[in-house]
mmCIF file of N, CA and C in Angstrom:
data_model
loop_
_atom_site.group_PDB
_atom_site.id
_atom_site.type_symbol
_atom_site.label_atom_id
_atom_site.label_comp_id
_atom_site.label_asym_id
_atom_site.label_seq_id
_atom_site.Cartn_x
_atom_site.Cartn_y
_atom_site.Cartn_z
ATOM 1 N N MET A 1 -57.012 -126.277 -34.323
ATOM 2 C CA MET A 1 -56.715 -125.044 -33.640
ATOM 3 C C MET A 1 -57.893 -124.080 -33.682
ATOM 4 N N LYS A 2 -58.918 -124.399 -34.453
ATOM 5 C CA LYS A 2 -60.040 -123.482 -34.569
ATOM 6 C C LYS A 2 -60.851 -123.495 -33.274
ATOM 7 N N SER A 3 -61.182 -122.295 -32.825
ATOM 8 C CA SER A 3 -61.918 -122.179 -31.576
ATOM 9 C C SER A 3 -62.917 -121.053 -31.703
ATOM 10 N N THR A 4 -64.083 -121.243 -31.149
ATOM 11 C CA THR A 4 -65.070 -120.174 -31.160
ATOM 12 C C THR A 4 -65.113 -119.458 -29.821
ATOM 13 N N LYS A 5 -64.427 -119.991 -28.831
ATOM 14 C CA LYS A 5 -64.400 -119.352 -27.523
ATOM 15 C C LYS A 5 -63.424 -118.194 -27.518
ATOM 16 N N LYS A 6 -63.746 -117.179 -26.763
ATOM 17 C CA LYS A 6 -62.839 -116.053 -26.605
ATOM 18 C C LYS A 6 -61.682 -116.461 -25.699
ATOM 19 N N GLN A 7 -60.482 -116.130 -26.155
ATOM 20 C CA GLN A 7 -59.302 -116.417 -25.334
ATOM 21 C C GLN A 7 -59.292 -115.429 -24.182
ATOM 22 N N THR A 8 -59.035 -115.919 -23.014
ATOM 23 C CA THR A 8 -58.960 -115.040 -21.857
ATOM 24 C C THR A 8 -57.570 -115.129 -21.264
ATOM 25 N N GLY A 9 -57.178 -114.105 -20.565
ATOM 26 C CA GLY A 9 -55.883 -114.139 -19.908
ATOM 27 C C GLY A 9 -54.745 -113.764 -20.822
ATOM 28 N N ASN A 10 -53.802 -114.666 -20.940
ATOM 29 C CA ASN A 10 -52.569 -114.375 -21.651
ATOM 30 C C ASN A 10 -52.491 -115.129 -22.969
ATOM 31 N N PRO A 11 -51.667 -114.608 -23.881
ATOM 32 C CA PRO A 11 -51.412 -115.355 -25.114
ATOM 33 C C PRO A 11 -50.742 -116.692 -24.776
ATOM 34 N N ILE A 12 -50.851 -117.619 -25.677
ATOM 35 C CA ILE A 12 -50.234 -118.932 -25.510
ATOM 36 C C ILE A 12 -48.798 -118.847 -26.007
ATOM 37 N N LEU A 13 -47.864 -119.303 -25.197
ATOM 38 C CA LEU A 13 -46.454 -119.269 -25.584
ATOM 39 C C LEU A 13 -46.127 -120.472 -26.453
ATOM 40 N N LEU A 14 -45.359 -120.224 -27.513
ATOM 41 C CA LEU A 14 -44.895 -121.286 -28.389
ATOM 42 C C LEU A 14 -43.380 -121.314 -28.406
ATOM 43 N N THR A 15 -42.820 -122.493 -28.353
ATOM 44 C CA THR A 15 -41.386 -122.630 -28.571
ATOM 45 C C THR A 15 -41.148 -122.569 -30.080
ATOM 46 N N PRO A 16 -39.918 -122.352 -30.506
ATOM 47 C CA PRO A 16 -39.648 -122.383 -31.946
ATOM 48 C C PRO A 16 -40.087 -123.709 -32.595
ATOM 49 N N ALA A 17 -39.857 -124.826 -31.928
ATOM 50 C CA ALA A 17 -40.256 -126.124 -32.490
ATOM 51 C C ALA A 17 -41.775 -126.221 -32.643
ATOM 52 N N GLN A 18 -42.516 -125.705 -31.665
ATOM 53 C CA GLN A 18 -43.981 -125.732 -31.755
ATOM 54 C C GLN A 18 -44.473 -124.854 -32.900
ATOM 55 N N LEU A 19 -43.861 -123.676 -33.051
ATOM 56 C CA LEU A 19 -44.258 -122.805 -34.162
ATOM 57 C C LEU A 19 -43.936 -123.472 -35.486
ATOM 58 N N LYS A 20 -42.769 -124.045 -35.599
ATOM 59 C CA LYS A 20 -42.373 -124.708 -36.850
ATOM 60 C C LYS A 20 -43.374 -125.795 -37.220
ATOM 61 N N SER A 21 -43.806 -126.579 -36.249
ATOM 62 C CA SER A 21 -44.731 -127.683 -36.539
ATOM 63 C C SER A 21 -46.148 -127.204 -36.853
ATOM 64 N N ARG A 22 -46.507 -126.008 -36.409
ATOM 65 C CA ARG A 22 -47.867 -125.478 -36.628
ATOM 66 C C ARG A 22 -47.896 -124.315 -37.615
ATOM 67 N N GLN A 23 -46.785 -124.015 -38.224
ATOM 68 C CA GLN A 23 -46.651 -122.809 -39.030
ATOM 69 C C GLN A 23 -47.711 -122.691 -40.131
ATOM 70 N N ASN A 24 -48.103 -123.817 -40.736
ATOM 71 C CA ASN A 24 -49.094 -123.749 -41.809
ATOM 72 C C ASN A 24 -50.514 -123.536 -41.285
ATOM 73 N N GLN A 25 -50.711 -123.597 -39.967
ATOM 74 C CA GLN A 25 -52.032 -123.384 -39.371
ATOM 75 C C GLN A 25 -52.183 -121.981 -38.784
ATOM 76 N N LEU A 26 -51.096 -121.224 -38.770
ATOM 77 C CA LEU A 26 -51.087 -119.926 -38.111
ATOM 78 C C LEU A 26 -50.712 -118.809 -39.083
ATOM 79 N N LEU A 27 -51.250 -117.645 -38.839
ATOM 80 C CA LEU A 27 -50.779 -116.446 -39.515
ATOM 81 C C LEU A 27 -49.628 -115.927 -38.662
ATOM 82 N N VAL A 28 -48.415 -115.989 -39.182
ATOM 83 C CA VAL A 28 -47.243 -115.525 -38.439
ATOM 84 C C VAL A 28 -47.062 -114.045 -38.735
ATOM 85 N N VAL A 29 -47.151 -113.242 -37.683
ATOM 86 C CA VAL A 29 -47.079 -111.791 -37.799
ATOM 87 C C VAL A 29 -45.800 -111.302 -37.121
ATOM 88 N N ASP A 30 -44.966 -110.634 -37.898
ATOM 89 C CA ASP A 30 -43.737 -110.032 -37.389
ATOM 90 C C ASP A 30 -44.045 -108.559 -37.151
ATOM 91 N N ILE A 31 -43.931 -108.107 -35.924
ATOM 92 C CA ILE A 31 -44.352 -106.750 -35.583
ATOM 93 C C ILE A 31 -43.189 -105.753 -35.566
ATOM 94 N N ARG A 32 -42.020 -106.180 -36.015
ATOM 95 C CA ARG A 32 -40.871 -105.278 -36.037
ATOM 96 C C ARG A 32 -40.990 -104.269 -37.173
ATOM 97 N N GLY A 33 -40.097 -103.316 -37.151
ATOM 98 C CA GLY A 33 -40.050 -102.313 -38.209
ATOM 99 C C GLY A 33 -39.615 -102.913 -39.532
ATOM 100 N N TRP A 34 -39.813 -102.147 -40.604
ATOM 101 C CA TRP A 34 -39.525 -102.623 -41.946
ATOM 102 C C TRP A 34 -38.074 -103.074 -42.098
ATOM 103 N N PHE A 35 -37.113 -102.289 -41.629
ATOM 104 C CA PHE A 35 -35.707 -102.637 -41.825
ATOM 105 C C PHE A 35 -35.340 -103.919 -41.073
ATOM 106 N N GLU A 36 -35.816 -104.043 -39.841
ATOM 107 C CA GLU A 36 -35.545 -105.262 -39.077
ATOM 108 C C GLU A 36 -36.110 -106.479 -39.802
ATOM 109 N N TYR A 37 -37.340 -106.331 -40.295
ATOM 110 C CA TYR A 37 -37.986 -107.418 -41.038
ATOM 111 C C TYR A 37 -37.187 -107.743 -42.291
ATOM 112 N N TRP A 38 -36.756 -106.730 -43.000
ATOM 113 C CA TRP A 38 -36.019 -106.919 -44.236
ATOM 114 C C TRP A 38 -34.713 -107.674 -43.983
ATOM 115 N N MET A 39 -34.058 -107.372 -42.863
ATOM 116 C CA MET A 39 -32.780 -108.016 -42.548
ATOM 117 C C MET A 39 -32.932 -109.530 -42.345
ATOM 118 N N SER A 40 -33.988 -109.966 -41.682
ATOM 119 C CA SER A 40 -34.269 -111.395 -41.541
ATOM 120 C C SER A 40 -35.613 -111.586 -40.856
ATOM 121 N N HIS A 41 -36.328 -112.585 -41.329
ATOM 122 C CA HIS A 41 -37.619 -112.923 -40.730
ATOM 123 C C HIS A 41 -37.921 -114.403 -40.962
ATOM 124 N N ILE A 42 -38.858 -114.899 -40.203
ATOM 125 C CA ILE A 42 -39.296 -116.287 -40.328
ATOM 126 C C ILE A 42 -39.972 -116.451 -41.688
ATOM 127 N N PRO A 43 -39.633 -117.491 -42.435
ATOM 128 C CA PRO A 43 -40.287 -117.703 -43.727
ATOM 129 C C PRO A 43 -41.810 -117.713 -43.580
ATOM 130 N N GLY A 44 -42.472 -116.967 -44.421
ATOM 131 C CA GLY A 44 -43.925 -116.883 -44.391
ATOM 132 C C GLY A 44 -44.484 -115.828 -43.462
ATOM 133 N N ALA A 45 -43.633 -115.240 -42.621
ATOM 134 C CA ALA A 45 -44.109 -114.205 -41.690
ATOM 135 C C ALA A 45 -44.468 -112.935 -42.456
ATOM 136 N N GLN A 46 -45.537 -112.309 -42.025
ATOM 137 C CA GLN A 46 -45.961 -111.048 -42.611
ATOM 138 C C GLN A 46 -45.678 -109.920 -41.637
ATOM 139 N N ARG A 47 -45.143 -108.828 -42.151
ATOM 140 C CA ARG A 47 -44.902 -107.663 -41.302
ATOM 141 C C ARG A 47 -46.185 -106.841 -41.288
ATOM 142 N N ILE A 48 -46.847 -106.837 -40.147
ATOM 143 C CA ILE A 48 -48.132 -106.144 -40.001
ATOM 144 C C ILE A 48 -48.112 -105.376 -38.698
ATOM 145 N N ASN A 49 -48.513 -104.099 -38.754
ATOM 146 C CA ASN A 49 -48.582 -103.320 -37.518
ATOM 147 C C ASN A 49 -49.945 -103.510 -36.852
ATOM 148 N N GLN A 50 -50.059 -103.034 -35.626
ATOM 149 C CA GLN A 50 -51.264 -103.262 -34.827
ATOM 150 C C GLN A 50 -52.531 -102.746 -35.495
ATOM 151 N N SER A 51 -52.508 -101.559 -36.054
ATOM 152 C CA SER A 51 -53.732 -101.009 -36.643
ATOM 153 C C SER A 51 -54.185 -101.828 -37.853
ATOM 154 N N ARG A 52 -53.251 -102.344 -38.637
ATOM 155 C CA ARG A 52 -53.618 -103.183 -39.782
ATOM 156 C C ARG A 52 -54.173 -104.514 -39.331
ATOM 157 N N ILE A 53 -53.684 -105.042 -38.218
ATOM 158 C CA ILE A 53 -54.234 -106.301 -37.707
ATOM 159 C C ILE A 53 -55.717 -106.103 -37.412
ATOM 160 N N LEU A 54 -56.046 -105.031 -36.702
ATOM 161 C CA LEU A 54 -57.449 -104.776 -36.353
ATOM 162 C C LEU A 54 -58.317 -104.606 -37.585
ATOM 163 N N LYS A 55 -57.804 -103.956 -38.613
ATOM 164 C CA LYS A 55 -58.587 -103.683 -39.816
ATOM 165 C C LYS A 55 -58.715 -104.891 -40.732
ATOM 166 N N ASN A 56 -57.687 -105.728 -40.793
ATOM 167 C CA ASN A 56 -57.614 -106.728 -41.854
ATOM 168 C C ASN A 56 -57.685 -108.188 -41.423
ATOM 169 N N ILE A 57 -57.608 -108.473 -40.137
ATOM 170 C CA ILE A 57 -57.535 -109.863 -39.712
ATOM 171 C C ILE A 57 -58.704 -110.197 -38.790
ATOM 172 N N SER A 58 -59.395 -111.266 -39.120
ATOM 173 C CA SER A 58 -60.532 -111.722 -38.334
ATOM 174 C C SER A 58 -60.094 -112.090 -36.920
ATOM 175 N N LYS A 59 -60.961 -111.853 -35.974
ATOM 176 C CA LYS A 59 -60.663 -112.198 -34.586
ATOM 177 C C LYS A 59 -60.674 -113.706 -34.361
ATOM 178 N N ASP A 60 -61.127 -114.474 -35.348
ATOM 179 C CA ASP A 60 -61.095 -115.931 -35.268
ATOM 180 C C ASP A 60 -59.809 -116.518 -35.842
ATOM 181 N N GLN A 61 -59.017 -115.702 -36.519
ATOM 182 C CA GLN A 61 -57.761 -116.164 -37.125
ATOM 183 C C GLN A 61 -56.744 -116.506 -36.039
ATOM 184 N N ALA A 62 -56.097 -117.648 -36.170
ATOM 185 C CA ALA A 62 -55.019 -118.013 -35.256
ATOM 186 C C ALA A 62 -53.771 -117.229 -35.663
ATOM 187 N N ILE A 63 -53.233 -116.460 -34.718
ATOM 188 C CA ILE A 63 -52.113 -115.564 -34.998
ATOM 189 C C ILE A 63 -50.943 -115.896 -34.081
ATOM 190 N N ALA A 64 -49.767 -116.043 -34.679
ATOM 191 C CA ALA A 64 -48.529 -116.175 -33.916
ATOM 192 C C ALA A 64 -47.754 -114.884 -34.106
ATOM 193 N N VAL A 65 -47.441 -114.209 -33.016
ATOM 194 C CA VAL A 65 -46.763 -112.920 -33.068
ATOM 195 C C VAL A 65 -45.292 -113.129 -32.738
ATOM 196 N N THR A 66 -44.428 -112.448 -33.497
ATOM 197 C CA THR A 66 -43.005 -112.556 -33.249
ATOM 198 C C THR A 66 -42.304 -111.214 -33.422
ATOM 199 N N CYS A 67 -41.131 -111.127 -32.813
ATOM 200 C CA CYS A 67 -40.241 -109.976 -32.959
ATOM 201 C C CYS A 67 -38.822 -110.526 -32.832
ATOM 202 N N LEU A 68 -37.853 -109.707 -32.505
ATOM 203 C CA LEU A 68 -36.481 -110.191 -32.412
ATOM 204 C C LEU A 68 -36.267 -111.096 -31.197
ATOM 205 N N SER A 69 -36.699 -110.640 -30.017
ATOM 206 C CA SER A 69 -36.401 -111.382 -28.790
ATOM 207 C C SER A 69 -37.629 -111.945 -28.076
ATOM 208 N N GLY A 70 -38.815 -111.561 -28.499
ATOM 209 C CA GLY A 70 -40.039 -112.004 -27.843
ATOM 210 C C GLY A 70 -40.642 -110.983 -26.905
ATOM 211 N N HIS A 71 -39.934 -109.882 -26.642
ATOM 212 C CA HIS A 71 -40.443 -108.867 -25.722
ATOM 213 C C HIS A 71 -41.556 -108.027 -26.360
ATOM 214 N N ARG A 72 -41.282 -107.439 -27.505
ATOM 215 C CA ARG A 72 -42.299 -106.607 -28.168
ATOM 216 C C ARG A 72 -43.497 -107.443 -28.605
ATOM 217 N N SER A 73 -43.235 -108.655 -29.077
ATOM 218 C CA SER A 73 -44.340 -109.505 -29.517
ATOM 219 C C SER A 73 -45.233 -109.909 -28.342
ATOM 220 N N ALA A 74 -44.655 -110.072 -27.152
ATOM 221 C CA ALA A 74 -45.462 -110.392 -25.965
ATOM 222 C C ALA A 74 -46.439 -109.262 -25.658
ATOM 223 N N ILE A 75 -45.975 -108.035 -25.803
ATOM 224 C CA ILE A 75 -46.840 -106.875 -25.549
ATOM 225 C C ILE A 75 -47.969 -106.824 -26.570
ATOM 226 N N VAL A 76 -47.641 -107.008 -27.842
ATOM 227 C CA VAL A 76 -48.660 -106.969 -28.896
ATOM 228 C C VAL A 76 -49.614 -108.154 -28.765
ATOM 229 N N ALA A 77 -49.094 -109.322 -28.451
ATOM 230 C CA ALA A 77 -49.962 -110.493 -28.292
ATOM 231 C C ALA A 77 -50.956 -110.289 -27.150
ATOM 232 N N GLN A 78 -50.496 -109.739 -26.042
ATOM 233 C CA GLN A 78 -51.396 -109.454 -24.916
ATOM 234 C C GLN A 78 -52.451 -108.442 -25.327
ATOM 235 N N TRP A 79 -52.054 -107.445 -26.086
ATOM 236 C CA TRP A 79 -52.984 -106.424 -26.572
ATOM 237 C C TRP A 79 -54.037 -107.060 -27.480
ATOM 238 N N LEU A 80 -53.619 -107.987 -28.362
ATOM 239 C CA LEU A 80 -54.576 -108.647 -29.250
ATOM 240 C C LEU A 80 -55.617 -109.437 -28.457
ATOM 241 N N VAL A 81 -55.180 -110.119 -27.411
ATOM 242 C CA VAL A 81 -56.127 -110.835 -26.546
ATOM 243 C C VAL A 81 -57.121 -109.846 -25.949
ATOM 244 N N SER A 82 -56.632 -108.695 -25.492
ATOM 245 C CA SER A 82 -57.523 -107.686 -24.889
ATOM 246 C C SER A 82 -58.490 -107.096 -25.914
ATOM 247 N N GLN A 83 -58.154 -107.186 -27.197
ATOM 248 C CA GLN A 83 -59.018 -106.681 -28.261
ATOM 249 C C GLN A 83 -60.026 -107.727 -28.745
ATOM 250 N N GLY A 84 -59.984 -108.906 -28.142
ATOM 251 C CA GLY A 84 -60.962 -109.939 -28.467
ATOM 252 C C GLY A 84 -60.480 -111.009 -29.428
ATOM 253 N N TYR A 85 -59.202 -111.014 -29.776
ATOM 254 C CA TYR A 85 -58.690 -112.086 -30.635
ATOM 255 C C TYR A 85 -58.681 -113.378 -29.838
ATOM 256 N N ARG A 86 -59.114 -114.452 -30.482
ATOM 257 C CA ARG A 86 -59.394 -115.692 -29.775
ATOM 258 C C ARG A 86 -58.241 -116.684 -29.727
ATOM 259 N N GLN A 87 -57.342 -116.612 -30.702
ATOM 260 C CA GLN A 87 -56.246 -117.585 -30.783
ATOM 261 C C GLN A 87 -54.939 -116.838 -31.016
ATOM 262 N N VAL A 88 -54.326 -116.407 -29.941
ATOM 263 C CA VAL A 88 -53.109 -115.602 -30.035
ATOM 264 C C VAL A 88 -51.951 -116.365 -29.402
ATOM 265 N N TYR A 89 -50.871 -116.457 -30.144
ATOM 266 C CA TYR A 89 -49.671 -117.152 -29.710
ATOM 267 C C TYR A 89 -48.492 -116.191 -29.761
ATOM 268 N N ASN A 90 -47.537 -116.378 -28.884
ATOM 269 C CA ASN A 90 -46.319 -115.567 -28.883
ATOM 270 C C ASN A 90 -45.121 -116.502 -28.958
ATOM 271 N N LEU A 91 -44.199 -116.204 -29.869
ATOM 272 C CA LEU A 91 -42.995 -117.019 -30.005
ATOM 273 C C LEU A 91 -42.020 -116.670 -28.901
ATOM 274 N N GLN A 92 -41.765 -117.616 -28.012
ATOM 275 C CA GLN A 92 -40.818 -117.416 -26.910
ATOM 276 C C GLN A 92 -39.420 -117.204 -27.475
ATOM 277 N N GLY A 93 -38.798 -116.106 -27.086
ATOM 278 C CA GLY A 93 -37.440 -115.838 -27.536
ATOM 279 C C GLY A 93 -37.342 -115.240 -28.913
ATOM 280 N N GLY A 94 -38.464 -115.105 -29.605
ATOM 281 C CA GLY A 94 -38.509 -114.444 -30.900
ATOM 282 C C GLY A 94 -37.608 -115.066 -31.963
ATOM 283 N N LEU A 95 -37.220 -114.214 -32.903
ATOM 284 C CA LEU A 95 -36.391 -114.640 -34.019
ATOM 285 C C LEU A 95 -35.045 -115.188 -33.552
ATOM 286 N N LEU A 96 -34.521 -114.643 -32.463
ATOM 287 C CA LEU A 96 -33.244 -115.131 -31.951
ATOM 288 C C LEU A 96 -33.340 -116.599 -31.533
ATOM 289 N N ALA A 97 -34.431 -116.972 -30.883
ATOM 290 C CA ALA A 97 -34.634 -118.364 -30.485
ATOM 291 C C ALA A 97 -34.855 -119.248 -31.713
ATOM 292 N N TRP A 98 -35.608 -118.738 -32.685
ATOM 293 C CA TRP A 98 -35.855 -119.452 -33.939
ATOM 294 C C TRP A 98 -34.528 -119.789 -34.626
ATOM 295 N N GLN A 99 -33.674 -118.781 -34.754
ATOM 296 C CA GLN A 99 -32.370 -118.990 -35.378
ATOM 297 C C GLN A 99 -31.477 -119.880 -34.519
ATOM 298 N N GLY A 100 -31.600 -119.757 -33.208
ATOM 299 C CA GLY A 100 -30.815 -120.572 -32.298
ATOM 300 C C GLY A 100 -31.087 -122.058 -32.457
ATOM 301 N N LYS A 101 -32.277 -122.398 -32.928
ATOM 302 C CA LYS A 101 -32.626 -123.801 -33.181
ATOM 303 C C LYS A 101 -32.180 -124.245 -34.572
ATOM 304 N N GLY A 102 -31.588 -123.320 -35.324
ATOM 305 C CA GLY A 102 -31.092 -123.671 -36.654
ATOM 306 C C GLY A 102 -32.118 -123.576 -37.757
ATOM 307 N N TYR A 103 -33.279 -122.981 -37.471
ATOM 308 C CA TYR A 103 -34.310 -122.837 -38.499
ATOM 309 C C TYR A 103 -33.936 -121.704 -39.440
ATOM 310 N N SER A 104 -34.336 -121.853 -40.686
ATOM 311 C CA SER A 104 -33.965 -120.861 -41.700
ATOM 312 C C SER A 104 -34.749 -119.565 -41.536
ATOM 313 N N VAL A 105 -34.170 -118.511 -42.054
ATOM 314 C CA VAL A 105 -34.825 -117.204 -42.102
ATOM 315 C C VAL A 105 -34.745 -116.689 -43.529
ATOM 316 N N HIS A 106 -35.640 -115.776 -43.855
ATOM 317 C CA HIS A 106 -35.616 -115.113 -45.147
ATOM 318 C C HIS A 106 -35.116 -113.701 -44.970
ATOM 319 N N ARG A 107 -34.575 -113.171 -46.052
ATOM 320 C CA ARG A 107 -34.137 -111.782 -46.066
ATOM 321 C C ARG A 107 -34.827 -111.098 -47.225
ATOM 322 N N GLY A 108 -35.209 -109.849 -47.026
ATOM 323 C CA GLY A 108 -35.899 -109.098 -48.067
ATOM 324 C C GLY A 108 -37.270 -108.696 -47.609
ATOM 325 N N SER A 109 -38.013 -108.107 -48.525
ATOM 326 C CA SER A 109 -39.298 -107.533 -48.133
ATOM 327 C C SER A 109 -40.481 -108.488 -48.293
ATOM 328 N N TYR A 110 -40.280 -109.659 -48.824
ATOM 329 C CA TYR A 110 -41.375 -110.598 -48.991
ATOM 330 C C TYR A 110 -41.246 -111.781 -48.041
ATOM 331 N N PRO A 111 -42.389 -112.321 -47.615
ATOM 332 C CA PRO A 111 -42.349 -113.461 -46.702
ATOM 333 C C PRO A 111 -41.673 -114.632 -47.357
#
């Protein structure tokens, strides 16, 4: 998944199954608020806001962005591409789709 080319256009869409199979290769970023994240999130997902992504994450890092339904994460993923991030993925359908496939979620403040 490592790429030195700049991603152009749109983030790459991932199905829940694709994210599950690549989860150890991606930084999974949950862009929802603290309470939403605390209620349930994808195991290993980190709750990071946009400004922290710019400050703390390399533009070469492969990032999968998620939210509850995939709408907010699509906006943030597109923004990351516009900021020069090279490997940006968006989870189609968000956490709801993830749970719909029967994948486990964590509750609490830690990934």
